[in-house]
Short mmCIF file of C-alpha atoms in Angstrom, two decimals:
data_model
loop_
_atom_site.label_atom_id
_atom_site.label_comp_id
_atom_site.label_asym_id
_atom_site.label_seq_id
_atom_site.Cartn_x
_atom_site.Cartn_y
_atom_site.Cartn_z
CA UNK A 989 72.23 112.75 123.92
CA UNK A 990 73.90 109.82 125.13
CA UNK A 991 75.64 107.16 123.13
CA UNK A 992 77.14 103.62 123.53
CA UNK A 993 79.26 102.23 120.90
CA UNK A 994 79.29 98.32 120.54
CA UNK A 995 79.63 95.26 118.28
CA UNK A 996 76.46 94.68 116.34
CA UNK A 997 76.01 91.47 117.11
CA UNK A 998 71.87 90.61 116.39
CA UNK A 999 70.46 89.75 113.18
CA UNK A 1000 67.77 93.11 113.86
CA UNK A 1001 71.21 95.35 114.28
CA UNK A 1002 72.86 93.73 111.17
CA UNK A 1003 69.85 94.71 109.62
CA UNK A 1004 69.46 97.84 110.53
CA UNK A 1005 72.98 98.64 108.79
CA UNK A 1006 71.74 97.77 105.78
CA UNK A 1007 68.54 100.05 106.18
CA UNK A 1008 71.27 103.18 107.16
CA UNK A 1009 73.01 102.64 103.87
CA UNK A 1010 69.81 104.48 102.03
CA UNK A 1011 69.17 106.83 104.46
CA UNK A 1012 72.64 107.92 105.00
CA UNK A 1013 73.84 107.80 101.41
CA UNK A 1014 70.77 107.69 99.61
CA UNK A 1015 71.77 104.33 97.34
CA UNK A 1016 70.38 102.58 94.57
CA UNK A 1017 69.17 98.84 96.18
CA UNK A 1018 71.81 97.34 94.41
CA UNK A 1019 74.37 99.66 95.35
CA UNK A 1020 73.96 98.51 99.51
CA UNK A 1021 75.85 96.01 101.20
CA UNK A 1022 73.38 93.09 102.28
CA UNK A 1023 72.17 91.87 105.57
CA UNK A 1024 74.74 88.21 104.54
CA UNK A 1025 77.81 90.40 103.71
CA UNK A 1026 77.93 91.92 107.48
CA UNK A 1027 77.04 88.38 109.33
CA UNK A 1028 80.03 87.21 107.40
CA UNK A 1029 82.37 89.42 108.93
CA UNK A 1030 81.75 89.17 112.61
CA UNK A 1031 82.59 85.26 111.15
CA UNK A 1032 85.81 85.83 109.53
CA UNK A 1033 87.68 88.26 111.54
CA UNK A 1034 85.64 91.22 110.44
CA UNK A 1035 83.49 93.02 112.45
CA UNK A 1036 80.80 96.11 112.75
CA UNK A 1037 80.30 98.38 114.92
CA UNK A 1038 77.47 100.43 115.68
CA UNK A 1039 76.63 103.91 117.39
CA UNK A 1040 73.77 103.50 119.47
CA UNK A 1041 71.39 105.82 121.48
CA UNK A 1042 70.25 105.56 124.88
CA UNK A 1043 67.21 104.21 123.64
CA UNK A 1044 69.24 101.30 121.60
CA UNK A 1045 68.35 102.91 118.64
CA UNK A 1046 71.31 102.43 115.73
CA UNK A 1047 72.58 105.63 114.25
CA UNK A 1048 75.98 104.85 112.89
CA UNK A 1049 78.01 102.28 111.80
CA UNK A 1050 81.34 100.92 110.48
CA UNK A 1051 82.54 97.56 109.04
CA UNK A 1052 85.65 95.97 108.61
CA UNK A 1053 86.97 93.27 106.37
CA UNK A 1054 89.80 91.23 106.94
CA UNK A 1055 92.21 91.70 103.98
CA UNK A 1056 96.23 91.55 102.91
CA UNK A 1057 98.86 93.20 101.26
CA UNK A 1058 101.39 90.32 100.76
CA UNK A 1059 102.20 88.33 104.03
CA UNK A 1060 101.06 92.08 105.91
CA UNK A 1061 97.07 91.99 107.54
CA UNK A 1062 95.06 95.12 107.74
CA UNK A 1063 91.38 95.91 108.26
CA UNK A 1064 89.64 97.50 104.92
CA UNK A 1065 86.83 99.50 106.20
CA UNK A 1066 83.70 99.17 104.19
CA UNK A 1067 81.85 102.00 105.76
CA UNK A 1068 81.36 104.53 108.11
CA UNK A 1069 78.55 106.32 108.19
CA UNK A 1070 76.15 108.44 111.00
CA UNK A 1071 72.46 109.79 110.04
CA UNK A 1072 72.54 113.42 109.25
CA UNK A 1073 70.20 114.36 112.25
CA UNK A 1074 73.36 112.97 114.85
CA UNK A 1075 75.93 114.55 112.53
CA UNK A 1076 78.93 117.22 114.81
CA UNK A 1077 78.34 114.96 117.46
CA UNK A 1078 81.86 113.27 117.37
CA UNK A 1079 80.14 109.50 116.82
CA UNK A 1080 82.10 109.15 113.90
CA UNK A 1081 85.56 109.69 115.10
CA UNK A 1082 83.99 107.29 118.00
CA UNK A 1083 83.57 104.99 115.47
CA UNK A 1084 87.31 104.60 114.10
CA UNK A 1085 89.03 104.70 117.55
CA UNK A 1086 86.52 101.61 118.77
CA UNK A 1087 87.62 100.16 114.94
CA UNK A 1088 91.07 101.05 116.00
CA UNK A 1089 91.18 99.40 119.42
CA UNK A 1090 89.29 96.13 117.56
CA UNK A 1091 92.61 95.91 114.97
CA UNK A 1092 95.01 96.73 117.95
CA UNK A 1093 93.30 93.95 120.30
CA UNK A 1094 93.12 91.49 116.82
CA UNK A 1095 97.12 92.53 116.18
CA UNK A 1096 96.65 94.56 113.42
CA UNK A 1097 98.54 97.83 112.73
CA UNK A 1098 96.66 99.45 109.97
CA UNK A 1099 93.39 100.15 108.43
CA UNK A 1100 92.27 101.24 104.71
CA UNK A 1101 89.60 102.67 102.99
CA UNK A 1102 88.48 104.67 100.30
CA UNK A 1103 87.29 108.38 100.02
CA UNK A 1104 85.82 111.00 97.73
CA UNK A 1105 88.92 113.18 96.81
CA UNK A 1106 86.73 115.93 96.31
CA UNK A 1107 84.54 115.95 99.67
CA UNK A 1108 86.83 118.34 101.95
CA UNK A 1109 84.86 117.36 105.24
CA UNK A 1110 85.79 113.99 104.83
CA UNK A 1111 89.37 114.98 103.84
CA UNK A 1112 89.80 117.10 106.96
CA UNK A 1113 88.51 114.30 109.15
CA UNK A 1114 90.67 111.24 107.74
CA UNK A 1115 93.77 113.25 107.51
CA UNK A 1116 94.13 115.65 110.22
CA UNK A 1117 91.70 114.17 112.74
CA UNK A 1118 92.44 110.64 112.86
CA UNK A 1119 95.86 111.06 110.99
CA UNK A 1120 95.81 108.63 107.78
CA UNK A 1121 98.08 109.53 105.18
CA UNK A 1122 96.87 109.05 101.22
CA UNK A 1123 99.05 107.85 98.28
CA UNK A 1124 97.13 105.82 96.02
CA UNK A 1125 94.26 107.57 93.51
CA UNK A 1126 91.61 105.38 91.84
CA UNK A 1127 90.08 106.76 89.22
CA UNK A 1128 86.52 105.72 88.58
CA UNK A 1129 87.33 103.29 91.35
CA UNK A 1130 83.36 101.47 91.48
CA UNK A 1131 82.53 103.01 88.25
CA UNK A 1132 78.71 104.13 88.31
CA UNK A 1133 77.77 104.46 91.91
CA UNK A 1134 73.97 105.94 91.94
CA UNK A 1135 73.86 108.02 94.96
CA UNK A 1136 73.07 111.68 96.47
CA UNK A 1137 76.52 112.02 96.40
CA UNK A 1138 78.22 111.08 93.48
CA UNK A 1139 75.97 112.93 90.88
CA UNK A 1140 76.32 110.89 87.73
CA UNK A 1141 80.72 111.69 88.36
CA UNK A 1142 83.18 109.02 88.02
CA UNK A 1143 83.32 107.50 91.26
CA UNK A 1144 87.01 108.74 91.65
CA UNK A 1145 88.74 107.56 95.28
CA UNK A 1146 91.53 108.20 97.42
CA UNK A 1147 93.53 105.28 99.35
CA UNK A 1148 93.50 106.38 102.96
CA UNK A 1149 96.23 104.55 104.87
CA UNK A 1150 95.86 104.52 109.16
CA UNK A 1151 98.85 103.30 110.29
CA UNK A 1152 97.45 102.65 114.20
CA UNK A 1153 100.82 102.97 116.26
CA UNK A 1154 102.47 105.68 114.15
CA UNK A 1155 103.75 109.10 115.81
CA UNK A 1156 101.31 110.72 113.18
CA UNK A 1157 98.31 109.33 114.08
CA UNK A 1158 99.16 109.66 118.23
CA UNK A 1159 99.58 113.34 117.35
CA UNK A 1160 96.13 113.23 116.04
CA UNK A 1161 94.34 111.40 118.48
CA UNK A 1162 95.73 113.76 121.26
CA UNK A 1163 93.82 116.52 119.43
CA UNK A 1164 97.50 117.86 117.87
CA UNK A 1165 98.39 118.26 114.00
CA UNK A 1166 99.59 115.36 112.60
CA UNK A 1167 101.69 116.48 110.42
CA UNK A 1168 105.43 117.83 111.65
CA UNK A 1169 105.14 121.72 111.70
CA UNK A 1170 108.34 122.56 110.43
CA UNK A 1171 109.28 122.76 106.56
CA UNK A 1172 106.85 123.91 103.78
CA UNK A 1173 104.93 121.35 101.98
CA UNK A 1174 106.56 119.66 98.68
CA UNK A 1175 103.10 120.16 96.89
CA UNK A 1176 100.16 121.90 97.97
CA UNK A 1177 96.68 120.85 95.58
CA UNK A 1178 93.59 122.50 95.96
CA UNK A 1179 90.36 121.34 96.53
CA UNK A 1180 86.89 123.53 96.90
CA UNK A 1181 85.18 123.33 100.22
CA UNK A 1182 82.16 123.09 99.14
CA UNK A 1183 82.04 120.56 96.14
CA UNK A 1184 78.39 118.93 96.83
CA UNK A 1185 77.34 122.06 95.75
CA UNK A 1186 79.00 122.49 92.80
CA UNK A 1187 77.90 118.66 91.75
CA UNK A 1188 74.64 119.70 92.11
CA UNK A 1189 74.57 122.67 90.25
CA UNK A 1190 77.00 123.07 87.76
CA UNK A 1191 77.80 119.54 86.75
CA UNK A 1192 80.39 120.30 83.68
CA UNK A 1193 82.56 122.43 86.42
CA UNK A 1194 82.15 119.88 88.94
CA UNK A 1195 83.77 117.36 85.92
CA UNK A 1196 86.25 119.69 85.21
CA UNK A 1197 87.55 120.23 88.78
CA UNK A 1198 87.83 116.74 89.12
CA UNK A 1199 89.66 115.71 86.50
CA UNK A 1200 92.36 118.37 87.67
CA UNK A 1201 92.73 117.31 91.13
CA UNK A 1202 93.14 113.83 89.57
CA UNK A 1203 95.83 114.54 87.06
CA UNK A 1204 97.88 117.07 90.06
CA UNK A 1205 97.22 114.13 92.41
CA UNK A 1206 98.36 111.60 90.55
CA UNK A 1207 101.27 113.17 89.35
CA UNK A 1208 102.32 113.97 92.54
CA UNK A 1209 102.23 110.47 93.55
CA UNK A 1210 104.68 109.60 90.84
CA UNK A 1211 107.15 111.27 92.53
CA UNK A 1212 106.38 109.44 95.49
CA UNK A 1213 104.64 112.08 97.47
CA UNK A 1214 102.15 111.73 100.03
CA UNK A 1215 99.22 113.47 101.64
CA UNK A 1216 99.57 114.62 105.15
CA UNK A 1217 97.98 117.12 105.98
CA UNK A 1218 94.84 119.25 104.81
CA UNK A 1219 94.36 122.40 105.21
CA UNK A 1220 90.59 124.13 105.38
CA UNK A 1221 90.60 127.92 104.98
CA UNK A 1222 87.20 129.12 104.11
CA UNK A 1223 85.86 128.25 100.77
CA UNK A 1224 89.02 126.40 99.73
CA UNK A 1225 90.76 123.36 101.06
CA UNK A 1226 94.53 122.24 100.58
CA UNK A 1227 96.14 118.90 100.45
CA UNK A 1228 99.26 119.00 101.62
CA UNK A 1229 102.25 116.62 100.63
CA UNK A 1230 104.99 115.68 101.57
CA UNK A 1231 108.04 112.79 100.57
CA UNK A 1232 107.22 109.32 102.30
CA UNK A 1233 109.95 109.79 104.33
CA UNK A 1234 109.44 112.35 105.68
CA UNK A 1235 106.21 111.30 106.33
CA UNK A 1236 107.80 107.61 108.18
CA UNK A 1237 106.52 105.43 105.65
CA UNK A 1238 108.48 103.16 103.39
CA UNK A 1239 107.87 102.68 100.14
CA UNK A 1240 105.12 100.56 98.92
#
């Protein structure tokens, strides 16, 4: 199937984000993002962007606020998301390098958002596909968040961190590893593959596992560590971390 991916620019496509939050993610109504949040951003700097079929039918979007850290601008993306029946079909990755050319063209070198630490897929795409680096954890970050996903767990997040022109993320977007091959990782933390399953059915372990990864992640952290790469090796996945400079980033 064919795809286009383009600004969302009518009221009907706005709209039809809003609809793809409950299908996608399953929300409570007051846990989507309404039809006035996404006008505002293609008003302020913002913008989404939306995967569409041949047919102009919407499957997939992301959004980006405008947002600072000091004097420094970056994109915060809201949300990226693709229905589950045009899932493997690379739209998301799509999706970031058309968010990635928008920030680029708008002089903008980086792009954040927030992930599940626990959700390997997602791990394995924002860190060794597109080639963001993580060094923030926020525990409980929205607190409650009723969803398919989240299970009644703290709503526990990882910073991601895309910095658009670095060496890392070029080695990713040519289809390489982003992180420099030589050297064993400073800490290695370990992550099951497959957590949705354990968050479904065996909630206390589910608990359990993440309050580990928190406490080893946010240790690690303290000693100014970073994730940069993840490793996926059958039913286990691996961050792996190294110091920020040896990643080429300065310190926060």
């Amino acid at each position: 199937m064919d795809y286009v991916i383009r600004t969302c620019e009518s009221l009907d496509e706005l709209g039809a984000c809003v609809a793809l939050q409950r299908q996608i993610w399953g929300y409570a109504e007051h846990e989507v993002y309404p039809l006035r949040l996404f006008v505002t951003l293609t008003k302020i700097g913002g913008h989404v962007l939306g995967a569409f079929t041949a047919e102009g039918e919407l499957v997939g979007f992301v959004a980006s606020l405008p947002a600072w850290h000091g004097q420094r601008r970056y994109y915060h993306s809201l949300s990226l998301g693709v229905l589950p029946a045009h899932e493997n079909r690379g739209l998301g990755r799509a999706l970031k390098l058309e968010q990635r050319t928008a920030a680029l063209r708008a002089g903008i070198d980086s792009i954040e958002w927030t992930y599940d630490p626990l959700r390997s897929k997602n791990a394995f795409f924002n860190i060794e596909r597109l080639g963001a680096v993580a060094r923030r954890y926020s525990p409980d970050h929205y607190g409650q968040v009723q969803s398919r996903f989240q299970q009644g767990l703290p709503s526990d997040r990882l910073v991601a961190e895309w910095w658009l022109k670095s060496p890392r993320v070029k080695r990713a977007l040519a289809g390489k590893s982003p992180r420099q091959p030589t050297g064993k990782p400073a800490a290695v933390v370990a992550v099951p593959a497959d957590f949705t399953l354990i968050a479904k059915t065996r909630p206390a372990e589910a608990r359990r596992l993440q309050s580990a990864v928190c406490e080893q992640l946010q240790g690690h952290f303290a000693r100014k560590l970073v994730i940069t790469g993840f490793a996926l090796d059958g039913a286990v996945g691996r961050y792996l971390l190294d110091s920020a400079r040896r990643a080429g980033l300065g310190a926060r």
